[in-house]
PDB file of C-alpha atoms in Angstrom:
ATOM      1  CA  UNK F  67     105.328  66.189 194.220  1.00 50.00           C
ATOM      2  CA  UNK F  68     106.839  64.836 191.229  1.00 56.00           C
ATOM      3  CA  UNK F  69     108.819  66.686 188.372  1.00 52.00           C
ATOM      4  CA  UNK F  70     106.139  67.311 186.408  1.00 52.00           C
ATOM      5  CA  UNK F  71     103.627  68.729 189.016  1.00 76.00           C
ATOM      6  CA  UNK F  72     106.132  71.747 189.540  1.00 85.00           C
ATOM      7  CA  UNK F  73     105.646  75.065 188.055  1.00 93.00           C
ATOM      8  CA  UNK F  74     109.197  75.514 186.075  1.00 95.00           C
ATOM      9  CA  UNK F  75     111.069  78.290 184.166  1.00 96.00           C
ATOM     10  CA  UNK F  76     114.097  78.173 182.181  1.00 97.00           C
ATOM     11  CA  UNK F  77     115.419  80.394 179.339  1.00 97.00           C
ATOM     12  CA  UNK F  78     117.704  79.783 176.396  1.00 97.00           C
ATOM     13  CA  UNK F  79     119.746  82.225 177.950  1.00 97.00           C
ATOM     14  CA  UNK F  80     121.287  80.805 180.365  1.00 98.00           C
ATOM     15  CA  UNK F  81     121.270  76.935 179.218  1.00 98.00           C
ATOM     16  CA  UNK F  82     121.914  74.208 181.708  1.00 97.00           C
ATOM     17  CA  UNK F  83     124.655  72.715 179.137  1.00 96.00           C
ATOM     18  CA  UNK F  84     125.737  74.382 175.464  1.00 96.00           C
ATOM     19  CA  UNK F  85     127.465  71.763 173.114  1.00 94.00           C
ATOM     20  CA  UNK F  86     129.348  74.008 170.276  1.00 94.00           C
ATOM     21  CA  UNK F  87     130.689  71.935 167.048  1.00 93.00           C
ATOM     22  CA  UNK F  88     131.631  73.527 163.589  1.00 94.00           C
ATOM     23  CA  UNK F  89     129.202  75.974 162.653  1.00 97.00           C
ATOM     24  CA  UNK F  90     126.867  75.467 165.129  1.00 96.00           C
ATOM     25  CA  UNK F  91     125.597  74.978 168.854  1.00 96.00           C
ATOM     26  CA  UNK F  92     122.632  73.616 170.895  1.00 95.00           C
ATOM     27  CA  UNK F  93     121.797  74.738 173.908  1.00 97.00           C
ATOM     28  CA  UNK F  94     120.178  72.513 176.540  1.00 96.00           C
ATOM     29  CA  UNK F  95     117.374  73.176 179.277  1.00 97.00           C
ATOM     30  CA  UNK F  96     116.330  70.768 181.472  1.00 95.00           C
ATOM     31  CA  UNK F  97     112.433  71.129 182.285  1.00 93.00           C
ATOM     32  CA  UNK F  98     109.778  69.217 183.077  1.00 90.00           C
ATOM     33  CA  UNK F  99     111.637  65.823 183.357  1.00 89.00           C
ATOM     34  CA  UNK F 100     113.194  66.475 179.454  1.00 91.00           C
ATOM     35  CA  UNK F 101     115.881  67.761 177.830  1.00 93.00           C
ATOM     36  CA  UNK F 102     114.803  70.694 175.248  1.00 96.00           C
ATOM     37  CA  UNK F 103     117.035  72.305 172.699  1.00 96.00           C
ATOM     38  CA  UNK F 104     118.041  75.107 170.673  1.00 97.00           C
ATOM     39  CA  UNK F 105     120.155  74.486 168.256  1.00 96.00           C
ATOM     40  CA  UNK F 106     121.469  77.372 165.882  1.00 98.00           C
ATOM     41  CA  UNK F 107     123.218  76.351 162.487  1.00 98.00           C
ATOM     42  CA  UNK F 108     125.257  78.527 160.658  1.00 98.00           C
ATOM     43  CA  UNK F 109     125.597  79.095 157.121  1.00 98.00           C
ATOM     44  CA  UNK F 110     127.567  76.281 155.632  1.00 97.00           C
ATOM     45  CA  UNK F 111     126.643  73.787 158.412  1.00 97.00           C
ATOM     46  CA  UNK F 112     125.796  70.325 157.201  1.00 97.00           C
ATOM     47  CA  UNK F 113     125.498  67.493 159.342  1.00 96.00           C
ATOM     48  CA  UNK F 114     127.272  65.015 157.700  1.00 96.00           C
ATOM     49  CA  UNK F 115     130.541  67.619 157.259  1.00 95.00           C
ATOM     50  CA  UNK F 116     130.305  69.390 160.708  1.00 93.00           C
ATOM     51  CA  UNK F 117     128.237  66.609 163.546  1.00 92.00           C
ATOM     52  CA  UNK F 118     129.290  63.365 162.023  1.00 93.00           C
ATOM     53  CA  UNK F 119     132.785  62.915 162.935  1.00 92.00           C
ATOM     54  CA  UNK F 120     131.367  63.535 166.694  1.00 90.00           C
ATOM     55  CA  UNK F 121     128.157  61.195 166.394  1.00 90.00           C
ATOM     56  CA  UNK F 122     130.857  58.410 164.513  1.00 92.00           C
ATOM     57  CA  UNK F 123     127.329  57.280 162.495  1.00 93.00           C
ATOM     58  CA  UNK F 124     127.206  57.301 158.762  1.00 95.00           C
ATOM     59  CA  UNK F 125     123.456  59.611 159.009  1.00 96.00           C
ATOM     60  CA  UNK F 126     122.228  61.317 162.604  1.00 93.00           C
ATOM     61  CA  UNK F 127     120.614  58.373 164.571  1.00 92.00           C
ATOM     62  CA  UNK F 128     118.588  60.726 166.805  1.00 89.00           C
ATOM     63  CA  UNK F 129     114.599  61.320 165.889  1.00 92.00           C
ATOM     64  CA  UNK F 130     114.067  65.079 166.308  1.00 94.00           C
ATOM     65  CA  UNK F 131     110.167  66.555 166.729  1.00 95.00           C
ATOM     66  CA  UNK F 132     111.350  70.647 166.124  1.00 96.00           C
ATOM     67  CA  UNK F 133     109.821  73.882 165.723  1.00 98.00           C
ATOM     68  CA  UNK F 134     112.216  76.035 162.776  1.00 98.00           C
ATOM     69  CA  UNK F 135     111.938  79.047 164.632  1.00 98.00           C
ATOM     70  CA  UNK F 136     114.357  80.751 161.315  1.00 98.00           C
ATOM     71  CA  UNK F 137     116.251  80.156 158.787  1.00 98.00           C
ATOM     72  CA  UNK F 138     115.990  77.452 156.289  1.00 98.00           C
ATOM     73  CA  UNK F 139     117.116  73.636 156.649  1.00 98.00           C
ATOM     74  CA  UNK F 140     116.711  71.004 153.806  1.00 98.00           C
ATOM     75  CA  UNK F 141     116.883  67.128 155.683  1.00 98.00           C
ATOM     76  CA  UNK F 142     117.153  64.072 153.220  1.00 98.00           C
ATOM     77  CA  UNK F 143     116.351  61.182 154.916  1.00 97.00           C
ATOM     78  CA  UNK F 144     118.330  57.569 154.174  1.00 96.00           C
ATOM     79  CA  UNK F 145     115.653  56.798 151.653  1.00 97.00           C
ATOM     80  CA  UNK F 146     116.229  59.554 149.551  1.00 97.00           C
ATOM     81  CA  UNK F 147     112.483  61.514 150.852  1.00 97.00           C
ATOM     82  CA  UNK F 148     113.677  65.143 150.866  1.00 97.00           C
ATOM     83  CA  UNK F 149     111.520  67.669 152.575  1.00 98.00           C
ATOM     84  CA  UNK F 150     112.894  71.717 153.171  1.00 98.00           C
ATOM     85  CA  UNK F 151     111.656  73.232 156.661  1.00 98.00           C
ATOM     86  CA  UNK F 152     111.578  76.959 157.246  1.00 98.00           C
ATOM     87  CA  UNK F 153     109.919  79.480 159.766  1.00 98.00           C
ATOM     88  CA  UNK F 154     107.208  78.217 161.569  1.00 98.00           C
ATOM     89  CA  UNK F 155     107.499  74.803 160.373  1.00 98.00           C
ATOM     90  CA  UNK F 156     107.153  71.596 162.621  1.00 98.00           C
ATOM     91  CA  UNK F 157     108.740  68.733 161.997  1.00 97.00           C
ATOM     92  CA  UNK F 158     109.410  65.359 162.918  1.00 96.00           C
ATOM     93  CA  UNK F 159     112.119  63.419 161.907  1.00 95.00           C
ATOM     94  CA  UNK F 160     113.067  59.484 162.569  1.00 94.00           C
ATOM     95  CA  UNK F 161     116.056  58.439 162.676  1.00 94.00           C
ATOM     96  CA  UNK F 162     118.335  58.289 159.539  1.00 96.00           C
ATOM     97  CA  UNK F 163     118.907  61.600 158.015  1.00 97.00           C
ATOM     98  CA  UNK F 164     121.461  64.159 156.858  1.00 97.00           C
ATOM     99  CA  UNK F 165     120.404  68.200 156.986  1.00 97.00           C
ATOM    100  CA  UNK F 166     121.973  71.333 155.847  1.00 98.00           C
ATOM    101  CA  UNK F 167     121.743  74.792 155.831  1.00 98.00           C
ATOM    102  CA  UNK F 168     120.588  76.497 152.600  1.00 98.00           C
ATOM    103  CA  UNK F 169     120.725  80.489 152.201  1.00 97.00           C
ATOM    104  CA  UNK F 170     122.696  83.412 154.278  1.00 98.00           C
ATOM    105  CA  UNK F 171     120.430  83.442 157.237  1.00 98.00           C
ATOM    106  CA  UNK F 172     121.305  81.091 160.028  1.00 98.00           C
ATOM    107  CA  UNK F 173     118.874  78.282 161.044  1.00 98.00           C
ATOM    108  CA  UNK F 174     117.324  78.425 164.769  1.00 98.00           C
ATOM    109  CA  UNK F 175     114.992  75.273 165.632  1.00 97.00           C
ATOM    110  CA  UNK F 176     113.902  74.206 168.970  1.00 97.00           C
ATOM    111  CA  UNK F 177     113.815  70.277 169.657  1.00 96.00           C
ATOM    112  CA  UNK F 178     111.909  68.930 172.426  1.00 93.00           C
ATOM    113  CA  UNK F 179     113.379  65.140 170.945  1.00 87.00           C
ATOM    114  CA  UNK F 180     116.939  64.223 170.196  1.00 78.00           C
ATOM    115  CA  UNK F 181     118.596  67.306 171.312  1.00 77.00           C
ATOM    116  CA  UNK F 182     119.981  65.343 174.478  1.00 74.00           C
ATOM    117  CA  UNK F 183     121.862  63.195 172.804  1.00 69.00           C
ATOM    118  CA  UNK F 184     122.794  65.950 169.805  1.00 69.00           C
ATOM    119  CA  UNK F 185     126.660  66.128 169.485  1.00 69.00           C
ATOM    120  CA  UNK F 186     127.535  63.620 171.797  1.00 67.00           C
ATOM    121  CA  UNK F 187     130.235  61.771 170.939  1.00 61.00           C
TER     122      UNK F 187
END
């Protein structure tokens, strides 16, 4: 029986790994042969202030396909193409961006791609 064939749990919980970085964390779960996360952004979080001096890359390198569970997030991609993602919002993102929070609330998305490799220097 291979990974996938298995019936499998997990909850945020209790995360298999939790990275933690200025104003923010992402929890990991390992399921069904991937790496999902949650990753929870704080007021004042910005990428390029807070994730950058781990990731040593001018813009985050890691393509993200996430589901903005709250919160809102505003991601400018290296071209300039700005798009604002809130609650119940899906998005997919190459490679090549900045984000930050905008507002008081903080932001909660779930990433089923990227988040393995999200604050890791």
């Amino acid at each position: 029986m291979t990974t996938a064939q298995r019936t499998e749990q997990k909850n945020f919980a209790t995360p298999d790994e939790t990275r933690t970085f200025e104003n923010g964390v992402v929890d990991l779960v390992g399921i069904g042969g991937a790496q999902i996360g949650r990753l929870t952004l704080q007021p004042g979080w910005r990428w390029s202030e807070h994730v950058k001096p781990i990731a040593g890359t001018e813009l985050c390198e890691a393509p993200h396909f996430q589901y903005h569970v709250s919160g809102r997030l505003v991601i400018r991609m290296a071209d300039g193409t700005e798009i604002e993602a809130g609650p119940g919002d899906v998005t997919s993102l190459p490679e090549g961006h900045d984000a930050w929070v905008i507002g008081d609330e903080p932001v909660v998305v779930v990433d089923w791609w990227g988040a393995s490799n999200y604050a890791k220097g």
